Amino acid sequence: MNLSSQLRRYPNRRAVLGAAVAGAALPILGGCVTGGDDETTNAGAGARTAENPLGVPDKTPLEVVIFKGGYGDEYAVNAEALYKQKHAGATVDHKGIQKVGEALQPRFVADTPPDVVDNTGAGRLDLATLVGAGKLTDLAELLDAPALDDPGKKVRDTLLPGVADDGTFDGKVQALNFTYTVWGLWYSKPLFEKNGWTFPTTWDAMLALCEQIKKAGVAPWTYQGKYPEYLNDPLLAMAAKAGGPDLVKAVDNLEPGAWKQAPLVDAATAIAELAGKGYILSGSEALSHTEAQAAWSQGQVAFIPCGSWLEAEQKGVTPAGFDMVMAPTPALSGGDKLPQTALQAASSESFIVPAKAKNPRGGLDFLRILFSTTAAKRFAELNSTMPSVAGALEGLTLSSGLGSVKTAVDAAGPNTFTYRFRTWYAPLAKAVDDATGELATKRITPAQWSTRVQKAADAVAADSATKKYQR
């Protein structure tokens, strides 16, 4: 997977929640291809016990590098304290940094990496290159280890849907993502209650409500116009619900004609209807994400599409009593293959254990601790963000936004989905973004949108220099 195209927001941009994230993921240059995973994870193993299921050697130092962005690194320091409690005599060398790639690329080339790395933020190391060079540990043993808080479960059984898949490369889980992002439509609950508006669960109901909202002197929709990928989220979500998992799979697998499928054209038509009927705030195409979100939180607009980072990002901007909430996108029709409650969801904030780490077993056990309910709950308390650990929000007093995200995730259950073409094929991702930007400004029709994107997908499929992935 080439993740460099994701630096703005899908989902890695929000791992920093407002920290600067422009830039490209740094490739690993030079260096030899390292050995197999079993050789690495069994090196220097200690005695395996119920208390030490991953066989961490006694009193072995652990080096942890954390991306210190909008989430800070206090949550990691908390997990490190738990690690030292479990491994008496072990010391932890903690480094909280921002330019992960710049700091660690030379060490990966020299095969002297840290034991565990939060590989996130601007200029992070490119996961695809790390995987191809054999620089990462297969995390299967961690996922099959007993969970810290519930030894009757495996770690993999405590993760939210899709988390292990998000870090899978060629059949092996080589990264584990700590935060969980869902996408939907956001609105102010008091604004809707004041006007007697009800969130629409079908697209026809959405258009009818938009007409009411417009008559009330409020713009129905805006979007982060300089980054039209934000508007892709409701478009692609509605298409996925209508066409089901087979549609998403066809798109990601670059199948011929995948972007010509009726649900995708219908979803593009829905977005075009917003523009055609004047339901998008005038000038939205020129707005940055902060400008569009500011207009929305000031009550000028009813709906904005965004991921679940929105509430945290709007701190200090959103007025008291705005009480933002998120809901899943409406259903295109009554014949959708997934329920309206289905969510586009993906994990982010990638943690890796380098294959040539001095203490890879310590790195694995640190992740077992970090991905425990105890440590994840502390992260949620510190950052008002959903971790990728099931049950981490239980018992906490949640803000309106985070509470609505939890409600949506609970309602979706197993009905979550995510497209992977964005992380696999950067040129295709840009082509979709550009086409949707043109669609929202009425410069192209839904049929032209479909043709244009399909042409870009076909070009990627025909490019022998581009590594292909399948799902």
Coordinates of C-alpha atoms in Angstrom, one line a residue:
M1 CA 0.0 0.0 0.0
N2 CA 1.3 3.4 -0.9
L3 CA -0.1 5.7 1.9
S4 CA 1.5 8.9 0.8
S5 CA -1.8 10.1 -0.8
Q6 CA -3.5 10.0 2.6
L7 CA -1.6 12.7 4.4
R8 CA -4.4 15.2 4.2
R9 CA -7.1 13.1 5.8
Y10 CA -7.8 9.5 4.9
P11 CA -7.4 8.7 7.7
N12 CA -3.9 9.8 8.7
R13 CA -4.4 13.5 8.5
R14 CA -6.7 13.3 11.5
A15 CA -4.2 11.3 13.5
V16 CA -2.6 14.7 14.1
L17 CA -5.8 16.7 14.6
G18 CA -4.7 19.9 13.2
A19 CA -0.9 19.4 13.3
A20 CA 0.8 20.1 10.0
V21 CA 0.6 17.0 7.9
A22 CA 1.4 18.1 4.4
G23 CA 4.3 16.1 2.8
A24 CA 5.1 12.7 1.5
A25 CA 5.7 9.5 3.3
L26 CA 9.4 8.8 3.1
P27 CA 10.6 5.6 1.4
I28 CA 13.2 3.4 2.8
L29 CA 16.3 3.9 0.7
G30 CA 18.9 1.3 0.3
G31 CA 19.6 -1.4 2.9
C32 CA 19.2 -5.1 2.4
V33 CA 16.0 -7.2 2.6
T34 CA 15.8 -8.6 6.1
G35 CA 15.0 -12.1 7.2
G36 CA 11.7 -14.0 8.0
D37 CA 9.3 -13.1 10.7
D38 CA 9.7 -16.3 12.7
E39 CA 13.4 -15.7 12.9
T40 CA 12.9 -12.2 14.2
T41 CA 10.1 -12.7 16.7
N42 CA 11.8 -15.8 18.3
A43 CA 15.1 -14.0 18.6
G44 CA 16.1 -13.6 22.3
A45 CA 12.8 -14.9 23.6
G46 CA 12.2 -15.3 27.3
A47 CA 10.2 -17.9 29.2
R48 CA 6.5 -17.9 28.1
T49 CA 4.1 -17.8 31.0
A50 CA 0.5 -16.7 31.6
E51 CA 1.9 -13.4 32.7
N52 CA 4.3 -13.2 29.9
P53 CA 2.6 -14.9 26.9
L54 CA 4.9 -13.4 24.3
G55 CA 8.1 -14.4 26.0
V56 CA 9.6 -11.0 26.6
P57 CA 13.2 -11.5 27.9
D58 CA 13.7 -10.4 31.5
K59 CA 15.0 -6.8 32.1
T60 CA 15.4 -6.1 28.4
P61 CA 15.3 -2.4 27.5
L62 CA 12.5 -1.3 25.3
E63 CA 12.7 1.7 22.9
V64 CA 9.4 3.3 21.9
V65 CA 9.0 6.1 19.3
I66 CA 5.7 7.9 19.3
F67 CA 4.5 10.5 16.8
K68 CA 3.7 13.5 19.0
G69 CA 1.0 15.3 17.1
G70 CA -2.5 16.4 18.1
Y71 CA -2.9 13.3 20.3
G72 CA 0.3 14.1 22.2
D73 CA 2.1 11.2 23.8
E74 CA 0.8 11.0 27.3
Y75 CA -1.4 8.0 26.4
A76 CA 1.8 6.1 25.3
V77 CA 3.6 7.1 28.5
N78 CA 0.7 5.6 30.4
A79 CA 1.0 2.3 28.4
E80 CA 4.8 2.3 29.1
A81 CA 4.1 2.6 32.8
L82 CA 1.9 -0.5 32.6
Y83 CA 4.6 -2.2 30.6
K84 CA 7.2 -1.6 33.3
Q85 CA 4.8 -2.9 36.0
K86 CA 4.5 -6.1 34.0
H87 CA 8.2 -6.5 33.3
A88 CA 10.0 -5.7 36.5
G89 CA 13.5 -4.3 35.9
A90 CA 12.8 -3.3 32.3
T91 CA 13.6 0.3 31.3
V92 CA 11.7 2.2 28.5
D93 CA 13.4 4.7 26.3
H94 CA 10.5 6.9 25.2
K95 CA 10.9 9.4 22.3
G96 CA 8.0 11.6 21.3
I97 CA 8.8 13.2 17.9
Q98 CA 7.1 14.7 14.9
K99 CA 9.2 13.9 11.9
V100 CA 9.2 10.1 12.2
G101 CA 10.5 9.3 8.7
E102 CA 13.4 11.8 8.9
A103 CA 14.5 10.5 12.3
L104 CA 14.1 6.8 11.6
Q105 CA 14.9 6.2 7.9
P106 CA 18.7 6.0 8.5
R107 CA 18.1 3.6 11.4
F108 CA 15.9 1.3 9.2
V109 CA 18.5 1.4 6.5
A110 CA 21.2 0.4 9.0
D111 CA 19.0 -2.3 10.6
T112 CA 19.1 -0.5 14.0
P113 CA 15.5 0.5 14.4
P114 CA 13.5 1.0 17.7
D115 CA 11.4 -1.8 19.1
V116 CA 8.1 -0.2 18.4
V117 CA 7.1 2.8 16.3
D118 CA 4.0 5.0 15.9
N119 CA 4.5 5.6 12.2
T120 CA 2.2 8.5 11.7
G121 CA 2.1 12.1 10.5
A122 CA 3.9 14.1 7.8
G123 CA 6.9 12.5 6.3
R124 CA 6.2 9.1 8.0
L125 CA 8.0 6.1 6.6
D126 CA 6.2 4.5 3.6
L127 CA 4.6 1.2 4.8
A128 CA 4.6 -0.3 1.3
T129 CA 8.4 0.1 1.1
L130 CA 8.9 -1.2 4.6
V131 CA 6.8 -4.3 3.8
G132 CA 8.5 -4.9 0.5
A133 CA 12.0 -4.7 2.1
G134 CA 11.0 -7.2 4.8
K135 CA 11.5 -4.6 7.5
L136 CA 8.4 -5.3 9.6
T137 CA 7.4 -8.1 12.0
D138 CA 4.3 -10.2 11.2
L139 CA 1.9 -9.3 14.1
A140 CA 0.0 -12.6 13.9
E141 CA 1.5 -13.8 17.2
L142 CA 0.4 -10.6 19.0
L143 CA -3.1 -10.9 17.6
D144 CA -3.3 -14.5 18.8
A145 CA -2.0 -13.7 22.2
P146 CA -4.4 -13.4 25.2
A147 CA -5.8 -9.9 25.7
L148 CA -4.5 -8.1 28.7
D149 CA -7.8 -7.4 30.3
D150 CA -9.6 -10.6 29.3
P151 CA -7.2 -13.5 28.8
G152 CA -10.1 -15.6 27.6
K153 CA -10.0 -13.6 24.4
K154 CA -7.3 -13.2 21.8
V155 CA -6.1 -9.6 21.1
R156 CA -7.6 -9.9 17.6
D157 CA -11.1 -10.5 19.1
T158 CA -11.0 -7.2 21.1
L159 CA -10.5 -5.0 18.0
L160 CA -13.3 -3.2 16.1
P161 CA -14.3 -4.5 12.7
G162 CA -11.8 -4.1 10.0
V163 CA -8.8 -3.1 12.1
A164 CA -6.7 -6.1 11.4
D165 CA -7.5 -5.9 7.7
D166 CA -6.4 -2.3 7.6
G167 CA -2.9 -3.3 8.5
T168 CA -2.8 -6.4 6.2
F169 CA -0.3 -6.6 3.4
D170 CA -0.2 -9.7 1.2
G171 CA -2.0 -11.7 3.8
K172 CA 0.1 -10.7 6.8
V173 CA -0.9 -8.1 9.4
Q174 CA 2.2 -5.9 9.6
A175 CA 0.7 -2.7 11.1
L176 CA -1.9 -2.2 13.8
N177 CA -3.9 1.0 13.9
F178 CA -4.8 2.5 17.2
T179 CA -7.6 4.9 16.4
Y180 CA -10.9 4.3 14.7
T181 CA -12.4 6.8 12.3
V182 CA -15.9 6.7 10.9
W183 CA -17.4 9.0 8.3
G184 CA -20.8 10.5 8.1
L185 CA -22.9 13.7 8.0
W186 CA -22.6 16.2 10.9
Y187 CA -25.2 18.6 12.2
S188 CA -26.1 20.6 15.3
K189 CA -28.7 18.8 17.3
P190 CA -30.1 22.0 18.9
L191 CA -30.4 23.7 15.5
F192 CA -32.4 20.7 14.2
E193 CA -34.6 20.6 17.4
K194 CA -35.2 24.3 17.2
N195 CA -36.5 24.0 13.6
G196 CA -38.3 20.7 14.0
W197 CA -35.9 19.0 11.5
T198 CA -35.3 15.3 11.6
F199 CA -32.2 13.7 10.1
P200 CA -33.2 12.0 6.8
T201 CA -32.5 8.3 6.3
T202 CA -33.2 8.3 2.6
W203 CA -32.0 10.5 -0.2
D204 CA -35.5 11.6 -1.2
A205 CA -36.1 12.7 2.4
M206 CA -32.7 14.5 2.3
L207 CA -33.7 16.5 -0.7
A208 CA -37.1 17.4 0.8
L209 CA -35.4 18.5 4.0
C210 CA -32.8 20.6 2.1
E211 CA -35.7 22.5 0.6
Q212 CA -37.1 23.3 4.1
I213 CA -33.6 24.3 5.3
K214 CA -33.1 26.6 2.4
K215 CA -36.4 28.3 2.9
A216 CA -35.4 28.9 6.6
G217 CA -32.4 30.9 5.3
V218 CA -29.7 28.4 6.1
A219 CA -27.5 26.7 3.5
P220 CA -28.3 23.0 3.5
W221 CA -24.8 21.7 2.7
T222 CA -21.2 22.8 2.5
Y223 CA -18.0 20.8 2.0
Q224 CA -14.2 21.3 2.3
G225 CA -14.0 22.5 -1.3
K226 CA -10.2 22.7 -1.6
Y227 CA -10.2 19.1 -0.7
P228 CA -13.1 17.5 -2.6
E229 CA -12.3 14.1 -1.2
Y230 CA -14.4 15.1 1.7
L231 CA -17.4 15.0 -0.6
N232 CA -16.4 11.6 -1.9
D233 CA -17.2 10.2 1.5
P234 CA -21.0 10.5 1.3
L235 CA -20.9 9.7 -2.4
L236 CA -18.9 6.5 -2.0
A237 CA -20.7 5.5 1.2
M238 CA -24.1 5.7 -0.5
A239 CA -22.8 3.7 -3.4
A240 CA -21.4 1.0 -1.1
K241 CA -24.7 0.7 0.8
A242 CA -26.6 0.4 -2.5
G243 CA -24.2 -2.0 -4.2
G244 CA -23.0 -3.9 -1.1
P245 CA -19.5 -5.4 -0.5
D246 CA -19.2 -6.7 -4.1
L247 CA -19.3 -3.1 -5.4
V248 CA -16.5 -2.0 -3.0
K249 CA -14.4 -5.1 -3.9
A250 CA -14.8 -4.5 -7.6
V251 CA -13.7 -0.9 -7.3
D252 CA -10.6 -1.8 -5.2
N253 CA -9.7 -4.8 -7.4
L254 CA -9.7 -2.5 -10.5
E255 CA -12.3 -4.7 -12.2
P256 CA -13.3 -3.5 -15.7
G257 CA -16.3 -1.3 -15.6
A258 CA -16.4 -1.1 -11.8
W259 CA -17.0 2.7 -11.8
K260 CA -19.8 2.3 -14.3
Q261 CA -21.9 0.4 -11.8
A262 CA -25.4 1.9 -11.4
P263 CA -25.0 2.6 -7.6
L264 CA -21.9 4.7 -8.2
V265 CA -23.6 6.6 -11.0
D266 CA -26.7 7.0 -8.8
A267 CA -24.6 8.3 -5.9
A268 CA -22.9 10.8 -8.2
T269 CA -26.3 11.9 -9.3
A270 CA -27.3 12.5 -5.7
I271 CA -24.3 14.8 -5.2
A272 CA -25.1 16.5 -8.5
E273 CA -28.7 17.1 -7.3
L274 CA -27.4 19.1 -4.3
A275 CA -25.5 21.3 -6.6
G276 CA -28.2 21.6 -9.2
K277 CA -30.9 22.5 -6.7
G278 CA -28.7 25.2 -5.0
Y279 CA -28.4 23.2 -1.8
I280 CA -24.6 23.7 -1.4
L281 CA -23.3 26.9 0.2
S282 CA -22.2 29.3 -2.5
G283 CA -18.4 29.5 -2.8
S284 CA -17.9 26.2 -1.0
E285 CA -15.5 25.0 -3.7
A286 CA -13.0 27.7 -2.6
L287 CA -13.1 26.9 1.1
S288 CA -10.4 25.0 3.0
H289 CA -11.5 22.4 5.5
T290 CA -11.1 24.9 8.4
E291 CA -13.1 27.6 6.6
A292 CA -16.0 25.3 5.6
Q293 CA -16.1 23.8 9.1
A294 CA -16.1 27.3 10.7
A295 CA -19.1 28.4 8.5
W296 CA -20.9 25.2 9.6
S297 CA -20.2 25.6 13.3
Q298 CA -21.3 29.2 13.1
G299 CA -24.8 28.1 12.0
Q300 CA -24.6 29.2 8.4
V301 CA -24.9 25.6 7.2
A302 CA -26.9 22.6 8.3
F303 CA -24.8 19.6 7.1
I304 CA -21.1 18.9 6.5
P305 CA -19.5 15.6 5.6
C306 CA -16.5 14.7 7.7
G307 CA -14.8 12.0 9.7
S308 CA -15.1 11.5 13.4
W309 CA -12.1 13.7 14.1
L310 CA -14.3 16.8 13.5
E311 CA -15.3 17.5 17.1
A312 CA -11.8 17.4 18.4
E313 CA -10.6 19.6 15.5
Q314 CA -13.3 22.2 16.1
K315 CA -12.4 22.7 19.7
G316 CA -12.0 26.4 20.3
V317 CA -14.1 27.3 17.3
T318 CA -17.4 25.7 18.0
P319 CA -19.7 27.9 20.2
A320 CA -21.1 26.5 23.4
G321 CA -24.3 24.6 23.0
F322 CA -23.8 23.7 19.4
D323 CA -23.7 20.0 20.4
M324 CA -22.6 18.5 17.1
V325 CA -23.6 15.0 16.2
M326 CA -22.8 12.6 13.4
A327 CA -25.2 10.2 11.5
P328 CA -24.6 7.7 8.7
T329 CA -25.3 8.9 5.2
P330 CA -28.9 8.3 3.9
A331 CA -29.8 5.3 1.8
L332 CA -30.0 5.8 -1.9
S333 CA -33.2 3.7 -2.2
G334 CA -35.2 1.0 -0.5
G335 CA -33.3 -1.6 -2.4
D336 CA -29.9 -1.1 -0.8
K337 CA -27.8 -4.2 -0.1
L338 CA -26.5 -2.8 3.2
P339 CA -28.7 -1.1 5.9
Q340 CA -28.8 2.6 6.2
T341 CA -27.0 2.3 9.6
A342 CA -23.9 0.8 7.8
L343 CA -20.8 3.0 8.2
Q344 CA -17.7 3.8 6.3
A345 CA -15.0 3.1 8.9
A346 CA -11.3 2.6 9.0
S347 CA -8.5 2.6 11.6
S348 CA -5.5 4.9 11.6
E349 CA -2.4 5.8 13.7
S350 CA -0.2 2.9 12.6
F351 CA 2.0 1.0 15.1
I352 CA 4.7 -1.3 13.8
V353 CA 7.4 -3.6 15.3
P354 CA 10.5 -3.5 13.2
A355 CA 11.9 -6.9 12.2
K356 CA 15.4 -6.0 13.2
A357 CA 14.5 -4.5 16.6
K358 CA 16.7 -5.5 19.5
N359 CA 13.6 -6.4 21.6
P360 CA 10.8 -7.3 19.1
R361 CA 9.0 -9.4 21.7
G362 CA 8.9 -6.4 24.0
G363 CA 7.5 -4.4 21.1
L364 CA 4.8 -6.9 20.6
D365 CA 3.9 -7.0 24.3
F366 CA 3.9 -3.2 24.4
L367 CA 1.2 -3.3 21.7
R368 CA -0.7 -5.9 23.6
I369 CA -0.8 -3.5 26.5
L370 CA -1.5 -0.4 24.4
F371 CA -4.4 -2.2 22.7
S372 CA -5.9 -3.2 26.1
T373 CA -9.2 -1.7 27.3
T374 CA -7.4 0.0 30.2
A375 CA -4.8 1.8 28.0
A376 CA -7.3 2.6 25.2
K377 CA -9.8 4.0 27.7
R378 CA -7.1 6.4 28.9
F379 CA -6.4 7.5 25.4
A380 CA -10.1 8.2 24.8
E381 CA -10.2 10.3 28.0
L382 CA -7.2 12.3 27.0
N383 CA -8.2 12.9 23.3
S384 CA -12.0 12.5 22.9
T385 CA -11.3 10.1 20.1
M386 CA -12.5 6.5 19.6
P387 CA -9.7 3.9 19.9
S388 CA -9.9 0.8 17.8
V389 CA -10.5 -1.4 20.8
A390 CA -14.0 -2.6 21.4
G391 CA -15.5 -1.4 24.7
A392 CA -13.0 1.4 25.3
L393 CA -15.7 4.0 25.6
E394 CA -17.9 2.1 28.0
G395 CA -18.4 3.9 31.3
L396 CA -16.9 7.2 30.1
T397 CA -18.8 10.5 30.0
L398 CA -18.8 11.3 26.3
S399 CA -19.2 14.6 24.5
S400 CA -22.1 15.0 22.1
G401 CA -20.0 14.3 19.0
L402 CA -18.1 11.3 20.4
G403 CA -21.3 10.0 21.9
S404 CA -23.0 10.1 18.5
V405 CA -20.0 8.3 16.9
K406 CA -20.2 5.5 19.5
T407 CA -24.0 5.3 18.9
A408 CA -23.4 5.0 15.2
V409 CA -20.7 2.3 15.6
D410 CA -22.9 0.3 17.9
A411 CA -25.8 0.5 15.5
A412 CA -23.7 -0.5 12.5
G413 CA -22.4 -3.6 14.2
P414 CA -20.6 -5.7 11.6
N415 CA -22.0 -3.5 8.8
T416 CA -18.9 -1.4 8.2
F417 CA -17.0 -1.0 5.0
T418 CA -14.0 0.9 3.6
Y419 CA -12.5 1.4 0.2
R420 CA -8.8 0.7 -0.2
F421 CA -8.1 2.1 -3.6
R422 CA -7.2 5.4 -1.9
T423 CA -4.3 3.8 -0.1
W424 CA -3.3 1.4 -2.8
Y425 CA -3.4 3.7 -5.9
A426 CA -2.7 7.4 -5.3
P427 CA -3.2 8.4 -9.0
L428 CA -6.7 6.9 -8.9
A429 CA -7.5 8.6 -5.6
K430 CA -6.6 12.0 -7.1
A431 CA -8.6 11.3 -10.2
V432 CA -11.7 10.6 -8.1
D433 CA -11.2 13.7 -6.0
D434 CA -10.8 15.9 -9.0
A435 CA -13.8 14.5 -10.8
T436 CA -16.0 14.9 -7.7
G437 CA -14.8 18.5 -7.4
E438 CA -16.0 19.1 -11.0
L439 CA -19.3 17.3 -10.3
A440 CA -20.0 19.5 -7.3
T441 CA -19.5 22.6 -9.3
K442 CA -21.7 21.4 -12.2
R443 CA -18.8 21.3 -14.7
I444 CA -19.4 17.6 -15.5
T445 CA -22.4 15.3 -15.3
P446 CA -22.7 12.1 -13.3
A447 CA -22.2 10.0 -16.5
Q448 CA -19.0 12.0 -17.3
W449 CA -17.8 11.6 -13.7
S450 CA -18.2 7.8 -14.1
T451 CA -16.4 7.7 -17.4
R452 CA -13.6 9.9 -16.2
V453 CA -12.9 7.9 -13.1
Q454 CA -13.2 4.6 -15.0
K455 CA -10.6 5.8 -17.4
A456 CA -8.2 6.6 -14.5
A457 CA -8.9 3.2 -13.0
D458 CA -8.2 1.5 -16.3
A459 CA -4.9 3.4 -16.6
V460 CA -3.8 2.2 -13.2
A461 CA -4.8 -1.4 -14.0
A462 CA -2.8 -1.3 -17.2
D463 CA 0.4 0.1 -15.6
S464 CA 2.8 -2.8 -15.1
A465 CA 5.0 -0.7 -12.9
T466 CA 2.2 -0.3 -10.3
K467 CA 2.0 -3.2 -7.8
K468 CA -1.6 -4.5 -7.6
Y469 CA -3.5 -5.6 -4.5
Q470 CA -6.6 -7.8 -4.2
R471 CA -9.3 -8.1 -1.6

